Coordinates of C-alpha atoms and ligand atoms in Angstrom, one line a residue:
M1 CA -14.2 0.8 -25.5
I2 CA -11.4 -1.6 -24.2
Y3 CA -7.8 0.0 -23.8
R4 CA -5.1 -2.3 -24.0
S5 CA -1.3 -2.0 -23.0
P6 CA 1.0 -0.9 -25.8
L7 CA 3.5 -3.5 -24.6
P8 CA 2.9 -7.1 -25.6
D9 CA 1.6 -9.6 -22.9
V10 CA 4.1 -11.2 -20.8
E11 CA 4.0 -14.9 -19.8
I12 CA 3.1 -15.4 -16.1
P13 CA 5.3 -18.0 -14.2
G14 CA 3.5 -20.7 -12.6
G15 CA 5.2 -20.8 -9.2
T16 CA 4.8 -19.1 -5.8
L17 CA 5.9 -15.4 -5.2
T18 CA 9.0 -16.9 -3.2
E19 CA 9.9 -19.2 -5.9
L20 CA 9.9 -16.3 -8.3
V21 CA 11.6 -13.7 -6.2
L22 CA 14.1 -16.0 -4.3
G23 CA 14.6 -18.4 -7.1
T24 CA 17.5 -16.5 -8.4
A25 CA 19.0 -15.8 -4.9
A26 CA 21.7 -18.6 -5.5
R27 CA 23.0 -16.4 -8.6
H28 CA 23.2 -13.2 -6.4
G29 CA 24.7 -15.1 -3.5
G30 CA 26.7 -12.8 -1.3
K31 CA 25.2 -9.6 -2.8
P32 CA 23.0 -7.6 -0.3
A33 CA 19.4 -8.1 -0.9
L34 CA 18.4 -5.8 1.8
V35 CA 20.3 -3.0 3.8
D36 CA 19.2 -1.3 6.7
G37 CA 19.8 2.4 6.2
V38 CA 19.9 3.1 9.9
T39 CA 21.8 0.4 11.4
G40 CA 23.6 -0.9 8.2
E41 CA 22.4 -4.4 9.0
T42 CA 22.5 -6.4 5.8
L43 CA 20.9 -9.6 4.6
T44 CA 22.4 -11.2 1.5
Y45 CA 20.6 -12.9 -1.2
A46 CA 21.8 -16.2 0.1
E47 CA 21.1 -15.4 3.8
L48 CA 17.6 -14.3 2.8
A49 CA 16.9 -17.5 0.8
E50 CA 18.3 -19.8 3.5
G51 CA 16.7 -17.9 6.5
A52 CA 13.4 -18.0 4.7
S53 CA 13.6 -21.7 4.2
A54 CA 14.6 -22.3 7.7
G55 CA 11.9 -20.0 9.1
A56 CA 9.5 -21.9 7.0
G57 CA 10.7 -25.1 8.6
G58 CA 10.3 -23.5 12.1
L59 CA 6.9 -22.1 11.4
A60 CA 5.9 -25.7 9.8
A61 CA 7.0 -27.2 13.2
L62 CA 4.6 -25.1 15.0
G63 CA 1.8 -26.3 12.8
V64 CA 1.4 -23.6 10.4
G65 CA 0.7 -24.4 6.8
P66 CA -1.6 -23.7 4.0
G67 CA -4.8 -21.9 4.9
D68 CA -3.1 -20.2 7.8
V69 CA -2.3 -16.6 8.4
V70 CA 0.7 -15.0 10.1
G71 CA 0.2 -11.4 11.1
L72 CA 3.2 -9.0 10.5
L73 CA 3.5 -5.8 12.5
S74 CA 6.7 -4.0 11.6
H75 CA 8.1 -0.8 10.1
N76 CA 10.6 -1.4 7.3
Q77 CA 13.8 -3.5 8.2
P78 CA 15.6 -6.1 6.3
R79 CA 14.1 -8.9 8.4
Y80 CA 10.6 -8.0 7.2
A81 CA 11.4 -9.9 3.9
L82 CA 12.7 -12.9 6.1
A83 CA 9.4 -13.1 7.9
V84 CA 7.3 -12.7 4.8
H85 CA 9.1 -15.5 3.0
A86 CA 9.2 -17.7 6.1
A87 CA 5.5 -17.5 6.3
L88 CA 5.0 -18.0 2.5
G89 CA 7.4 -21.0 2.5
A90 CA 5.2 -22.7 5.1
G91 CA 2.3 -22.2 2.9
A92 CA 0.7 -19.6 5.0
A93 CA -0.3 -16.1 4.0
V94 CA 0.9 -12.8 5.7
T95 CA -1.5 -10.1 6.8
P96 CA 0.7 -7.0 7.0
M97 CA -0.2 -4.2 9.7
N98 CA 0.9 -0.8 10.4
P99 CA 2.7 -0.6 13.6
V100 CA 1.0 2.7 14.6
L101 CA -2.4 1.0 14.6
T102 CA -4.1 0.9 18.0
A103 CA -4.4 -2.3 19.9
G104 CA -8.1 -2.3 19.0
E105 CA -7.3 -1.9 15.3
I106 CA -4.6 -4.5 15.3
G107 CA -7.0 -7.0 17.1
K108 CA -9.8 -6.3 14.6
Q109 CA -7.4 -7.4 11.7
L110 CA -6.0 -10.4 13.6
R111 CA -9.5 -11.6 14.3
A112 CA -10.8 -11.1 10.9
S113 CA -7.8 -12.8 9.3
R114 CA -7.8 -15.4 12.0
A115 CA -4.1 -15.1 12.4
K116 CA -2.4 -17.9 14.2
V117 CA 1.0 -16.4 14.7
L118 CA 2.0 -12.7 15.1
V119 CA 5.3 -11.5 14.2
T120 CA 6.3 -8.1 15.4
A121 CA 9.1 -5.5 15.6
E122 CA 10.8 -4.8 18.7
A123 CA 9.5 -1.3 19.2
V124 CA 5.7 -2.4 19.1
A125 CA 6.3 -5.8 20.8
D126 CA 4.6 -4.8 24.1
K127 CA 1.4 -3.7 22.2
A128 CA 1.6 -6.8 20.1
A129 CA 1.9 -9.2 23.1
D130 CA -1.0 -7.6 24.8
V131 CA -3.2 -8.0 21.5
A132 CA -2.0 -11.5 21.1
R133 CA -3.1 -12.3 24.7
E134 CA -6.4 -10.8 24.4
H135 CA -7.1 -12.9 21.1
G136 CA -5.8 -16.2 22.2
I137 CA -2.8 -16.1 19.9
E138 CA -0.2 -18.1 21.4
H139 CA 2.8 -17.6 19.1
V140 CA 4.3 -14.2 19.2
Y141 CA 7.7 -13.8 17.7
V142 CA 9.8 -10.5 17.6
L143 CA 12.2 -9.5 14.9
G144 CA 15.0 -8.9 17.4
E145 CA 14.7 -9.5 21.2
H146 CA 12.0 -8.7 23.8
D147 CA 10.8 -10.2 27.1
R148 CA 7.5 -10.8 26.0
A149 CA 8.1 -12.4 22.8
R150 CA 10.2 -15.2 21.4
P151 CA 13.0 -14.2 19.0
F152 CA 12.2 -14.9 15.3
A153 CA 15.8 -16.0 15.2
E154 CA 14.8 -18.9 17.2
L155 CA 12.6 -20.4 14.6
L156 CA 15.4 -20.2 12.1
A157 CA 18.0 -21.8 14.3
A158 CA 15.9 -24.9 15.4
G159 CA 16.9 -26.7 12.0
H160 CA 13.6 -28.0 11.0
P161 CA 13.7 -29.0 7.4
A162 CA 11.8 -26.7 4.8
P163 CA 8.5 -28.0 4.2
R164 CA 7.1 -28.4 0.7
P165 CA 3.3 -27.2 0.9
D166 CA 1.1 -28.3 -1.8
L167 CA 0.0 -24.9 -3.1
D168 CA -2.0 -24.0 -6.2
P169 CA -0.7 -20.3 -6.8
A170 CA -3.8 -19.5 -8.7
T171 CA -6.0 -19.8 -5.4
A172 CA -3.5 -19.9 -2.5
V173 CA -3.5 -16.4 -0.8
A174 CA 0.0 -15.0 -0.4
V175 CA -0.9 -11.5 1.1
L176 CA -3.9 -10.4 2.9
P177 CA -3.7 -6.5 3.2
F178 CA -6.8 -4.6 4.4
S179 CA -8.4 -2.0 2.2
S180 CA -11.8 -0.3 2.3
G181 CA -12.1 -0.4 -1.4
T182 CA -14.9 1.7 -3.1
T183 CA -17.0 1.7 0.3
G184 CA -17.4 0.8 3.8
A185 CA -14.8 -0.4 6.4
A186 CA -11.5 -2.1 5.7
K187 CA -11.8 -5.6 4.3
G188 CA -9.1 -8.3 3.8
V189 CA -7.9 -8.4 0.2
R190 CA -7.2 -11.8 -0.9
L191 CA -4.0 -11.4 -3.2
T192 CA -3.0 -14.9 -4.6
H193 CA 0.6 -15.9 -5.3
R194 CA -0.4 -15.7 -9.0
N195 CA -1.6 -12.2 -8.6
L196 CA 1.7 -11.0 -7.2
V197 CA 3.8 -13.0 -9.6
A198 CA 1.7 -11.5 -12.3
N199 CA 2.1 -7.9 -11.1
L200 CA 5.8 -8.3 -10.7
V201 CA 6.3 -9.7 -14.2
Q202 CA 3.9 -7.1 -15.6
T203 CA 5.6 -4.2 -14.0
R204 CA 9.1 -5.5 -14.8
A205 CA 8.3 -5.2 -18.7
G206 CA 8.1 -1.4 -18.2
W207 CA 10.6 -0.8 -15.3
R208 CA 13.8 -2.7 -15.7
V209 CA 15.0 -3.1 -12.3
G210 CA 18.4 -4.9 -12.3
P211 CA 21.3 -5.8 -10.3
D212 CA 22.9 -2.4 -10.5
D213 CA 20.0 -0.7 -8.9
V214 CA 19.5 0.5 -5.4
Q215 CA 15.8 1.1 -4.3
A216 CA 15.1 3.4 -1.6
A217 CA 12.3 1.8 0.6
V218 CA 10.9 4.4 3.0
L219 CA 7.3 3.7 1.9
P220 CA 6.2 0.9 4.3
F221 CA 6.1 -2.8 3.2
F222 CA 2.8 -3.1 5.0
H223 CA 1.1 -1.1 2.2
I224 CA 1.0 -2.9 -1.1
Y225 CA 2.9 -0.1 -3.0
G226 CA 5.9 -0.9 -0.7
F227 CA 5.3 -4.6 -0.7
T228 CA 5.1 -5.3 -4.3
I229 CA 6.5 -2.3 -6.2
I230 CA 9.4 -1.3 -3.8
L231 CA 10.4 -4.6 -2.0
H232 CA 9.6 -7.4 -4.3
S233 CA 10.3 -5.7 -7.8
G234 CA 13.8 -4.9 -6.2
L235 CA 14.3 -8.5 -5.1
L236 CA 13.1 -9.8 -8.5
G237 CA 15.6 -7.6 -10.3
G238 CA 18.5 -8.5 -8.1
A239 CA 18.8 -5.1 -6.6
T240 CA 19.7 -4.0 -3.3
V241 CA 16.7 -2.7 -1.3
L242 CA 17.6 0.0 1.3
T243 CA 15.2 0.1 4.0
L244 CA 14.3 3.3 6.2
P245 CA 11.8 3.3 9.1
R246 CA 10.5 6.7 8.6
F247 CA 10.8 9.6 6.1
E248 CA 12.7 12.8 7.3
P249 CA 14.1 14.8 4.4
G250 CA 17.6 15.5 5.5
A251 CA 18.3 11.9 6.8
Y252 CA 16.6 10.6 3.6
L253 CA 18.7 12.6 1.2
A254 CA 21.8 11.6 3.0
A255 CA 20.9 7.9 2.6
L256 CA 20.2 8.5 -1.1
A257 CA 23.6 9.9 -1.6
E258 CA 25.5 7.5 0.7
H259 CA 24.0 4.3 -0.7
H260 CA 24.0 5.6 -4.5
V261 CA 20.3 5.0 -4.8
T262 CA 19.3 4.7 -8.4
R263 CA 15.4 4.3 -7.9
A264 CA 13.4 6.3 -5.4
Y265 CA 9.7 5.8 -4.6
F266 CA 7.6 8.4 -3.2
A267 CA 4.2 9.4 -1.9
P268 CA 3.0 12.9 -2.7
P269 CA 3.8 14.4 0.9
M270 CA 7.4 13.3 0.4
V271 CA 7.6 15.1 -3.0
L272 CA 6.2 18.2 -1.3
A273 CA 8.6 17.9 1.5
L274 CA 11.6 17.4 -1.0
A275 CA 10.3 20.3 -3.1
N276 CA 10.6 22.6 0.1
A277 CA 13.5 21.0 2.0
P278 CA 16.6 23.3 2.5
D279 CA 19.9 22.2 1.2
V280 CA 18.9 19.4 -1.3
E281 CA 21.6 20.7 -3.5
R282 CA 24.2 19.8 -0.9
Y283 CA 23.8 16.1 -1.5
D284 CA 25.2 14.0 -4.3
L285 CA 22.3 12.4 -6.0
S286 CA 23.9 11.7 -9.3
A287 CA 23.2 8.0 -9.1
L288 CA 19.4 8.6 -9.0
R289 CA 17.8 7.7 -12.4
Y290 CA 14.2 7.1 -11.8
A291 CA 11.8 8.6 -9.1
F292 CA 8.4 7.4 -8.9
C293 CA 5.3 8.5 -7.0
G294 CA 2.0 7.1 -6.3
A295 CA -0.9 6.4 -3.8
A296 CA -2.6 9.7 -4.1
P297 CA -2.8 12.8 -6.4
L298 CA 0.5 14.7 -7.2
D299 CA 0.5 18.2 -8.2
V300 CA 2.4 19.1 -11.3
E301 CA 3.9 22.3 -10.1
V302 CA 5.2 20.5 -6.9
T303 CA 6.5 17.8 -9.3
E304 CA 8.5 20.1 -11.2
R305 CA 9.9 21.9 -8.3
A306 CA 11.1 18.7 -6.8
E307 CA 12.4 17.6 -9.9
R308 CA 14.7 20.5 -10.4
R309 CA 16.0 20.2 -6.9
L310 CA 16.5 16.5 -7.1
G311 CA 17.9 16.5 -10.7
C312 CA 15.8 13.8 -11.6
R313 CA 12.2 13.2 -13.3
I314 CA 9.5 12.1 -11.1
R315 CA 6.8 10.1 -12.8
Q316 CA 3.6 8.5 -11.4
G317 CA 2.4 4.9 -10.9
Y318 CA -1.2 4.0 -10.2
G319 CA -3.1 1.0 -8.8
M320 CA -4.9 -0.1 -5.8
T321 CA -4.5 -2.8 -3.2
E322 CA -7.2 -4.9 -5.1
A323 CA -4.9 -5.0 -8.1
S324 CA -1.8 -6.1 -6.2
P325 CA -1.3 -3.1 -6.9
G326 CA -0.1 -1.9 -10.2
T327 CA -2.3 -1.3 -13.4
H328 CA -0.6 2.0 -14.8
Q329 CA 3.0 3.0 -15.1
V330 CA 5.4 5.1 -16.9
Y331 CA 7.7 2.9 -18.5
D332 CA 11.6 3.6 -18.0
D333 CA 11.9 4.3 -21.7
A334 CA 9.0 6.9 -21.7
F335 CA 10.1 8.8 -18.7
A336 CA 11.2 11.9 -20.7
T337 CA 8.2 11.7 -22.9
T338 CA 5.3 11.1 -20.6
P339 CA 3.7 14.1 -19.0
A340 CA 4.2 14.5 -15.3
G341 CA 0.7 14.7 -14.2
S342 CA -0.3 11.5 -15.8
V343 CA -0.1 7.9 -14.4
G344 CA 1.3 6.6 -17.6
R345 CA 0.2 3.7 -19.7
L346 CA -1.3 0.3 -18.9
S347 CA 1.1 -2.3 -17.7
P348 CA 1.2 -5.5 -19.9
N349 CA -1.8 -8.2 -19.7
T350 CA -3.9 -5.0 -18.3
E351 CA -7.2 -3.8 -19.9
A352 CA -9.1 -0.8 -18.9
R353 CA -12.5 0.8 -19.4
L354 CA -14.0 4.1 -18.6
V355 CA -17.6 4.0 -17.6
H356 CA -20.5 6.3 -16.4
P357 CA -19.8 6.2 -12.7
G358 CA -21.3 3.2 -10.9
T359 CA -22.6 1.7 -14.0
D360 CA -21.2 -0.9 -16.6
T361 CA -21.8 1.5 -19.6
D362 CA -18.9 2.9 -21.5
V363 CA -18.6 6.7 -21.8
A364 CA -18.2 8.2 -25.3
P365 CA -14.5 8.3 -26.4
G366 CA -12.6 11.2 -25.0
E367 CA -14.9 11.7 -21.8
D368 CA -13.9 11.2 -18.4
G369 CA -15.4 8.1 -16.7
E370 CA -14.9 5.6 -13.8
L371 CA -11.9 3.5 -14.4
L372 CA -12.3 -0.3 -14.6
V373 CA -9.4 -2.6 -15.0
R374 CA -9.2 -6.2 -15.7
G375 CA -6.0 -8.4 -15.6
P376 CA -4.2 -11.3 -13.7
Q377 CA -3.3 -8.9 -10.8
V378 CA -6.9 -8.6 -9.8
M379 CA -7.6 -9.9 -6.4
L380 CA -9.3 -13.2 -5.9
G381 CA -11.8 -11.3 -3.9
Y382 CA -12.6 -9.7 -0.3
L383 CA -12.1 -12.2 2.9
D384 CA -15.5 -13.4 3.9
N385 CA -17.4 -10.8 2.0
P386 CA -18.9 -12.1 -1.3
G387 CA -21.2 -9.1 -1.5
A388 CA -18.5 -6.4 -1.5
T389 CA -16.5 -8.8 -4.0
A390 CA -19.6 -8.9 -6.4
S391 CA -20.2 -5.3 -6.3
T392 CA -16.5 -4.5 -6.8
I393 CA -15.6 -7.0 -9.6
T394 CA -18.2 -7.5 -12.4
G395 CA -17.2 -9.7 -15.3
G396 CA -13.7 -9.6 -14.3
W397 CA -13.7 -5.7 -14.4
L398 CA -12.4 -4.2 -11.1
H399 CA -14.2 -1.0 -10.3
T400 CA -11.6 1.4 -9.1
G401 CA -13.8 4.2 -7.7
D402 CA -11.5 6.7 -9.6
I403 CA -12.5 9.0 -12.4
A404 CA -10.0 8.9 -15.3
R405 CA -9.2 10.3 -18.6
V406 CA -7.1 8.6 -21.4
D407 CA -5.4 10.6 -24.4
D408 CA -4.8 9.5 -27.9
H409 CA -1.4 8.0 -26.9
G410 CA -2.9 5.8 -24.3
V411 CA -1.6 7.9 -21.6
F412 CA -3.9 8.0 -18.4
W413 CA -4.8 10.7 -16.0
I414 CA -6.6 10.3 -12.7
V415 CA -8.8 13.4 -12.5
D416 CA -11.2 12.6 -9.3
R417 CA -12.1 10.1 -6.7
L418 CA -15.5 8.9 -6.8
K419 CA -15.3 6.6 -3.7
E420 CA -15.5 7.7 -0.2
L421 CA -11.9 6.7 0.7
I422 CA -9.8 9.4 2.1
K423 CA -6.2 9.2 1.5
Y424 CA -4.0 11.1 4.3
K425 CA -0.3 11.1 3.1
G426 CA -1.2 8.2 0.8
Y427 CA -2.7 6.1 3.6
Q428 CA -6.1 4.7 3.5
V429 CA -8.7 6.3 5.9
A430 CA -12.3 4.7 5.6
P431 CA -14.8 7.3 6.4
A432 CA -17.2 4.4 7.5
E433 CA -14.6 3.4 10.3
L434 CA -14.4 7.0 11.6
E435 CA -18.3 7.4 11.6
A436 CA -18.6 4.2 13.6
V437 CA -16.1 5.5 16.2
L438 CA -18.1 8.9 16.3
L439 CA -21.4 7.2 16.7
S440 CA -20.1 5.3 19.6
H441 CA -19.6 8.6 21.4
P442 CA -22.6 8.9 23.8
G443 CA -23.0 12.7 22.8
V444 CA -23.1 12.0 19.0
L445 CA -26.5 11.4 17.4
D446 CA -25.5 11.2 14.0
A447 CA -22.2 11.7 12.0
A448 CA -20.5 11.7 8.5
V449 CA -16.9 12.0 7.5
I450 CA -15.5 13.3 4.2
G451 CA -11.9 14.1 3.1
V452 CA -11.0 17.9 2.7
P453 CA -7.8 19.5 1.4
H454 CA -5.0 19.3 4.1
A455 CA -1.5 20.9 3.4
E456 CA 0.7 18.2 4.6
G457 CA -1.4 15.2 4.2
G458 CA -3.0 16.1 0.8
E459 CA -6.4 15.3 2.2
A460 CA -7.6 14.9 5.8
P461 CA -10.9 13.6 7.4
K462 CA -13.4 16.2 8.6
A463 CA -16.4 15.1 10.6
F464 CA -19.9 16.6 10.6
V465 CA -21.6 15.8 13.7
V466 CA -25.1 16.0 15.0
P467 CA -24.5 16.6 18.7
R468 CA -26.5 16.1 21.8
P469 CA -26.9 19.3 23.8
G470 CA -23.8 20.3 26.0
V471 CA -21.3 18.2 23.9
E472 CA -17.8 19.8 23.2
A473 CA -16.2 19.4 20.0
G474 CA -12.8 18.8 21.9
D475 CA -14.3 15.8 23.6
V476 CA -15.3 14.3 20.3
L477 CA -12.1 14.7 18.7
A478 CA -10.3 13.1 21.7
W479 CA -12.7 10.3 21.7
V480 CA -11.8 9.6 18.2
A481 CA -8.0 10.2 18.7
E482 CA -8.0 7.6 21.6
R483 CA -9.4 4.8 19.4
V484 CA -7.7 5.2 15.9
A485 CA -4.1 5.4 14.6
P486 CA -2.8 9.0 14.3
Y487 CA -2.8 9.2 10.6
K488 CA -6.6 8.5 10.7
K489 CA -7.5 11.2 13.3
V490 CA -10.4 13.6 12.6
R491 CA -8.8 16.9 11.7
A492 CA -11.8 19.2 11.5
L493 CA -15.2 19.0 13.0
E494 CA -18.4 20.9 12.5
F495 CA -21.6 20.5 14.3
V496 CA -24.7 20.3 12.1
D497 CA -28.3 19.9 12.6
S498 CA -28.6 16.9 10.5
I499 CA -26.6 14.9 8.0
P500 CA -27.8 15.0 4.3
K501 CA -29.0 11.5 3.3
S502 CA -30.6 9.8 0.4
P503 CA -34.2 8.2 0.7
T504 CA -32.5 4.9 1.4
G505 CA -30.2 6.3 4.3
K506 CA -26.9 6.8 2.4
I507 CA -25.0 9.6 3.5
L508 CA -24.7 12.1 0.6
R509 CA -21.1 12.9 0.8
R510 CA -21.1 15.1 -2.4
V511 CA -23.4 17.5 -0.7
L512 CA -21.1 17.7 2.3
K513 CA -18.0 18.0 0.0
E514 CA -19.7 21.0 -1.6
R515 CA -20.2 22.5 1.7
G516 CA -16.6 22.0 2.5
Ligands
4UU601 C1 -4.2 9.7 -7.9 O1 -2.2 3.5 -3.0 C2 -2.4 2.4 -3.6 C3 -1.4 2.1 -4.6 C4 -0.5 2.9 -5.0 C5 0.3 2.6 -6.1 C6 1.5 3.2 -6.2 C7 2.5 3.3 -7.2 C8 0.3 1.8 -7.1 C9 1.0 1.3 -8.2 C10 2.2 2.2 -8.3 O2 3.2 2.0 -9.1 O3 -3.3 1.5 -3.1 P1 -4.5 1.8 -2.0 O4 -5.4 0.7 -2.1 O5 -4.0 2.1 -0.8 O6 -5.1 3.1 -2.8 C11 -5.8 3.0 -4.1 C12 -6.1 4.4 -4.3 C13 -6.7 4.5 -5.8 O7 -7.9 4.0 -6.1 C14 -6.7 6.0 -6.1 O8 -7.7 6.8 -5.7 O9 -5.1 5.4 -4.4 C15 -5.5 6.4 -5.2 N1 -4.1 6.6 -6.1 C16 -3.9 7.6 -6.8 N2 -4.7 8.7 -7.0 C17 -3.1 5.7 -6.2 N3 -2.3 6.1 -7.0 C18 -2.7 7.3 -7.4 C19 -2.2 8.4 -8.3 N4 -2.9 9.5 -8.6 N5 -1.1 8.2 -9.0

């Protein structure tokens, strides 16, 4: 059975992401598009459009054009949007990276995406410069100033005319985030201009972000939730996007009050922190009308506690990197009537099926099944990995690796995660990557990693390790911690005699999960 959105299909404009979101910039002119919640630095719509166009000219003069990739390593700040749209304006794609990644992890992504230019935040410019040197990336620009990188502002000031790259929005990649999908290590996800344009107009049908809105953007733009749902839906609506580099409950609440934030976007650990934070009632949050949560499962009791304290309903969205990311949302109009634990209804132009896990056969109506989704927001495919693409998308249907349920009103619940992916604070952690790091330790004979419940992170990686005699658990944990970003750290370790595997050598993760 195919489930469809109750909303009528929307028309998907034919242009690029930049044309869609900055096409109306002239109309908003001097209105702040982005405000830095810490420094107060503001970028108006006119400045963003002019800067992006000048930056595109500067990048084109360096030889950057269609088919090229620009790496972007930064926390949230107004200039992030400038860097994105300068790259897109030159016809290139952006590969976004978490600034806490290790030099090794950044190098891996830059190499896999064949990035030609690296744009970095000041705070991580040293690391960026080291990696760029190691990988032969000649052009390193910093959003600010640093002695080991050229200021990005220099590209804007050079006065090169904006290029007019000849792009087909249906095939030109705009963003190349990395995701492990249903199995294995992180892979480049080829999201085209059309994928993103589609997802923005699709979600706009349910969420009417407008010029009176102020969106709090603490969830990172380097993750697709922040990129599409927070940053770009805000720009498309002519809203003001308030950037915050990190989440700290007190500072966050103060920013919501000071900037009269109307729409807040959470991941589950933020909701938990706000449910338990002292003095929430001290802040005037009367402007806050809609609060959203996504990226990982959210507990209903925690939701209700946070709602009471914030004085605002919190409803979930759902999606995945491979779907640009949104497929399910609680429409503004249905906020009061859609249950808190659900992920709402399908976005327009989006279809869903529930199948027996790992197959293409529908479950009986009313049964839980693996969620498949189909729509114009589904990626072109993984980068350089036709095998993974073919097993993830069959007949246009994206296999999410999540188990879902749907009720008679077309409301969906995510009830379990079938795929091996671990989500720590909503961030992706791929067991396969950690297993490779563990196996590189000379004292490790075999290893497997699963997600286990974790108070703060929701879920965290636990390793089962077959050690050589004399190996200490602490050494193994330190070995991993030195090689991966802090959020990927193995947080529990158990020595075992063997790893349960299928006859074909696949790790039986369910067996380990049952053991806990
Ligand atoms: C249970 O996390 C994302 C996308 C998040 C998002 C958030 C708000 C999308 C639309 C929106 O409105 O992408 P990825 O690729 O990092 O992770 C995808 C996985 C899903 O397959 C699912 O396992 O993250 C999990 N997930 C959720 N799980 C995402 N949202 C939810 C949710 N409940 N609401």
